[in-house]
């Protein structure tokens, strides 16, 4: 299993613990991640608000880079994933647009005519590494741990993973495999507000309050996420939410890869759990 | 005000070319299939914080209410979550139309959401310069530009991220920045809708 690996900008900063745990888990599963040569930012949502063609060009350049490494591109960031998949789909669906992208890419001697399959890391783990391999790596099953499976909006939408868009189950299934108990979580695909945390904080805080409240009402002991922005909003802003709403949430918000790491017998610090703002140590050490 | 007067004011405010502008984005012409069912508004997680709901925005676009739409806080409340687009029975690319409206508002220098304008501008500057977004720089520059006083309240969050090793001081750049800049320049010249 060889992949062109696209970490994206967040994984170099606020999403560092994600990067750590993705590498550790990939190693354990024998998935070879070759970092995309000289990759650029995917443009997130900000770019799309300024220039659509340019936004597609950014992802198309990354797709070109991926072809140098192989034909399967994997990314752990849900926003990058959506942008890559959307670019792929627009370039084949709208020839007029592709012509413009081609023209711009040609300036740097590049061209993209398809050929890359983009997967979210969750998908690569479940579809390629597969059930048997995952189960064979488990040293400490997370028995009794109640986890709210939070998919976020991007991977469950038009450019998302092949799963039920309204009630995806891929993450639930993974959590079950590693011995945890996925709770019922009716808000599993509701948006966390994304970058509204910067521009309309009141709105994003309320969305996140609702997500935390829902997890708590179903007795989750932590929330598992698949996206660096969801993690940032729910974790780093949890204190601000408590202040704004007079709540007392104290819910660790962890990447699914961090939970896999613990189940695989890795040290909690090695999978970046010390970097959580809401402390995750106690939860992790139950399984040490 | 009686009904007749309202009609006069309403017609003067109409810009019948507005719809044509929306048609320019890939798949944009589908907006004419909108049946005003309200599924988008009902699915949208933030419609409660909008001035007009997505369904209303589409009715306004078709009525040519250009200024009102482009100056509405609604477009800056959209989080680009694709829930509406996923559920729309007419397969209208609602999220992409919201993006288009944002682009038009930014291009025309409408200042309804200074924060959103600042975030996009700083982000795009950073990426055009380095090819990557250095989150630490983005956060600091954005806080200072958008709300120098609010920066004080956001500072503890930045600080705790920093002490948890999640806001490195230095970022990495794309090596072939020259090539990337050429792509950017060309795309800008082609005028992406
Ligand atoms: S869901 Fe689609 S058809 Fe229904 S009101 Fe919204 S845009 Fe129109
Ligand atoms: S994409 Fe925007 S308008 Fe559509 S549901 Fe999400 S926030 Fe609402």
CSV table of C-alpha atoms in Angstrom, one decimal, chain A residues 112-245:
chain,number,residue,atom,x,y,z
A,112,UNK,CA,-3.9,17.4,-15.4
A,113,UNK,CA,-6.2,15.0,-17.3
A,114,UNK,CA,-7.4,12.9,-14.5
A,115,UNK,CA,-5.9,9.6,-13.2
A,116,UNK,CA,-5.6,10.2,-9.5
A,117,UNK,CA,-7.9,8.6,-6.9
A,118,UNK,CA,-8.2,10.8,-3.8
A,119,UNK,CA,-9.1,9.1,-0.5
A,120,UNK,CA,-9.6,10.4,2.9
A,121,UNK,CA,-7.3,8.7,5.4
A,122,UNK,CA,-10.3,7.2,7.1
A,123,UNK,CA,-11.3,5.6,3.8
A,124,UNK,CA,-7.8,4.3,3.1
A,125,UNK,CA,-7.7,2.7,6.5
A,126,UNK,CA,-11.0,1.0,6.2
A,127,UNK,CA,-10.9,0.1,2.5
A,128,UNK,CA,-7.3,-0.7,1.9
A,129,UNK,CA,-5.7,-1.7,5.2
A,130,UNK,CA,-9.0,-3.4,6.0
A,131,UNK,CA,-10.7,-5.1,8.9
A,132,UNK,CA,-8.3,-8.1,9.4
A,133,UNK,CA,-5.2,-6.0,9.4
A,134,UNK,CA,-6.6,-3.5,11.8
A,135,UNK,CA,-7.8,-6.1,14.2
A,136,UNK,CA,-4.5,-7.9,14.1
A,137,UNK,CA,-2.7,-4.8,15.4
A,138,UNK,CA,-4.9,-4.3,18.4
A,139,UNK,CA,-3.1,-4.7,21.8
A,140,UNK,CA,-5.4,-2.9,24.1
A,141,UNK,CA,-9.0,-2.8,22.9
A,142,UNK,CA,-10.8,0.3,24.0
A,143,UNK,CA,-13.4,-1.7,25.9
A,144,UNK,CA,-16.1,0.4,27.5
A,145,UNK,CA,-15.0,3.7,26.0
A,146,UNK,CA,-18.1,5.6,24.7
A,147,UNK,CA,-17.1,7.7,21.7
A,148,UNK,CA,-19.3,10.1,19.8
A,149,UNK,CA,-18.5,9.6,16.1
A,150,UNK,CA,-18.3,13.0,14.5
A,151,UNK,CA,-17.8,13.0,10.7
A,152,UNK,CA,-18.2,16.8,10.2
A,153,UNK,CA,-19.8,18.1,7.1
A,154,UNK,CA,-17.3,17.8,4.3
A,155,UNK,CA,-16.7,14.0,4.1
A,156,UNK,CA,-20.4,13.2,4.1
A,157,UNK,CA,-21.4,15.5,1.3
A,158,UNK,CA,-21.5,15.6,-2.6
A,159,UNK,CA,-17.7,15.2,-2.9
A,160,UNK,CA,-17.5,12.9,0.1
A,161,UNK,CA,-16.7,9.3,0.9
A,162,UNK,CA,-18.8,6.5,-0.4
A,163,UNK,CA,-21.1,6.0,2.5
A,164,UNK,CA,-24.7,7.0,3.4
A,165,UNK,CA,-24.5,10.8,3.3
A,166,UNK,CA,-27.2,11.3,6.0
A,167,UNK,CA,-26.0,8.6,8.3
A,168,UNK,CA,-22.5,7.5,7.4
A,169,UNK,CA,-21.2,4.5,9.4
A,170,UNK,CA,-17.5,4.2,8.4
A,171,UNK,CA,-16.2,5.8,11.5
A,172,UNK,CA,-18.7,3.9,13.7
A,173,UNK,CA,-17.5,0.7,12.2
A,174,UNK,CA,-13.8,1.6,12.8
A,175,UNK,CA,-14.5,2.5,16.5
A,176,UNK,CA,-16.3,-0.8,17.0
A,177,UNK,CA,-13.3,-2.6,15.5
A,178,UNK,CA,-10.9,-1.1,18.0
A,179,UNK,CA,-13.2,-2.1,20.8
A,180,UNK,CA,-14.8,1.2,21.6
A,181,UNK,CA,-18.5,1.9,21.7
A,182,UNK,CA,-19.7,4.4,19.2
A,183,UNK,CA,-22.6,6.3,20.8
A,184,UNK,CA,-25.8,7.3,18.9
A,185,UNK,CA,-24.9,10.7,17.6
A,186,UNK,CA,-27.6,12.3,15.5
A,187,UNK,CA,-25.5,15.4,14.8
A,188,UNK,CA,-22.7,13.3,13.3
A,189,UNK,CA,-22.7,15.3,10.0
A,190,UNK,CA,-23.8,18.7,11.2
A,191,UNK,CA,-21.3,21.5,10.4
A,192,UNK,CA,-19.0,22.8,13.2
A,193,UNK,CA,-19.0,26.3,11.7
A,194,UNK,CA,-15.6,25.9,10.1
A,195,UNK,CA,-13.9,29.3,9.5
A,196,UNK,CA,-17.0,31.1,10.9
A,197,UNK,CA,-15.1,30.8,14.2
A,198,UNK,CA,-13.0,33.7,12.9
A,199,UNK,CA,-15.6,35.7,11.1
A,200,UNK,CA,-18.9,35.0,13.0
A,201,UNK,CA,-17.8,33.7,16.3
A,202,UNK,CA,-21.2,33.9,17.9
A,203,UNK,CA,-22.6,31.5,15.2
A,204,UNK,CA,-19.8,29.0,15.3
A,205,UNK,CA,-19.7,28.9,19.2
A,206,UNK,CA,-23.4,28.0,19.2
A,207,UNK,CA,-23.0,25.3,16.6
A,208,UNK,CA,-20.1,23.8,18.6
A,209,UNK,CA,-22.1,24.1,21.8
A,210,UNK,CA,-24.8,22.0,20.3
A,211,UNK,CA,-22.4,19.4,19.1
A,212,UNK,CA,-20.9,19.1,22.6
A,213,UNK,CA,-24.3,19.0,24.2
A,214,UNK,CA,-25.5,16.2,21.9
A,215,UNK,CA,-22.4,14.1,22.7
A,216,UNK,CA,-22.8,14.7,26.4
A,217,UNK,CA,-26.5,13.8,26.3
A,218,UNK,CA,-25.6,10.4,24.8
A,219,UNK,CA,-23.0,9.9,27.6
A,220,UNK,CA,-20.0,10.1,25.3
A,221,UNK,CA,-16.6,10.2,27.1
A,222,UNK,CA,-14.9,11.8,24.1
A,223,UNK,CA,-15.6,12.9,20.5
A,224,UNK,CA,-13.8,11.3,17.6
A,225,UNK,CA,-13.1,13.6,14.7
A,226,UNK,CA,-11.8,13.3,11.1
A,227,UNK,CA,-10.9,16.9,10.4
A,228,UNK,CA,-8.4,19.4,11.8
A,229,UNK,CA,-10.8,22.3,11.7
A,230,UNK,CA,-13.5,20.4,13.6
A,231,UNK,CA,-10.9,19.4,16.2
A,232,UNK,CA,-9.7,23.0,16.6
A,233,UNK,CA,-13.2,24.4,17.0
A,234,UNK,CA,-14.5,21.8,19.5
A,235,UNK,CA,-11.3,21.5,21.5
A,236,UNK,CA,-9.5,24.9,21.6
A,237,UNK,CA,-12.8,26.8,21.9
A,238,UNK,CA,-14.4,24.5,24.5
A,239,UNK,CA,-13.5,26.9,27.2
A,240,UNK,CA,-14.9,29.9,25.3
A,241,UNK,CA,-18.1,27.9,24.8
A,242,UNK,CA,-18.3,27.2,28.6
A,243,UNK,CA,-17.9,30.9,29.3
A,244,UNK,CA,-20.4,32.0,26.7
A,245,UNK,CA,-23.1,29.5,27.6
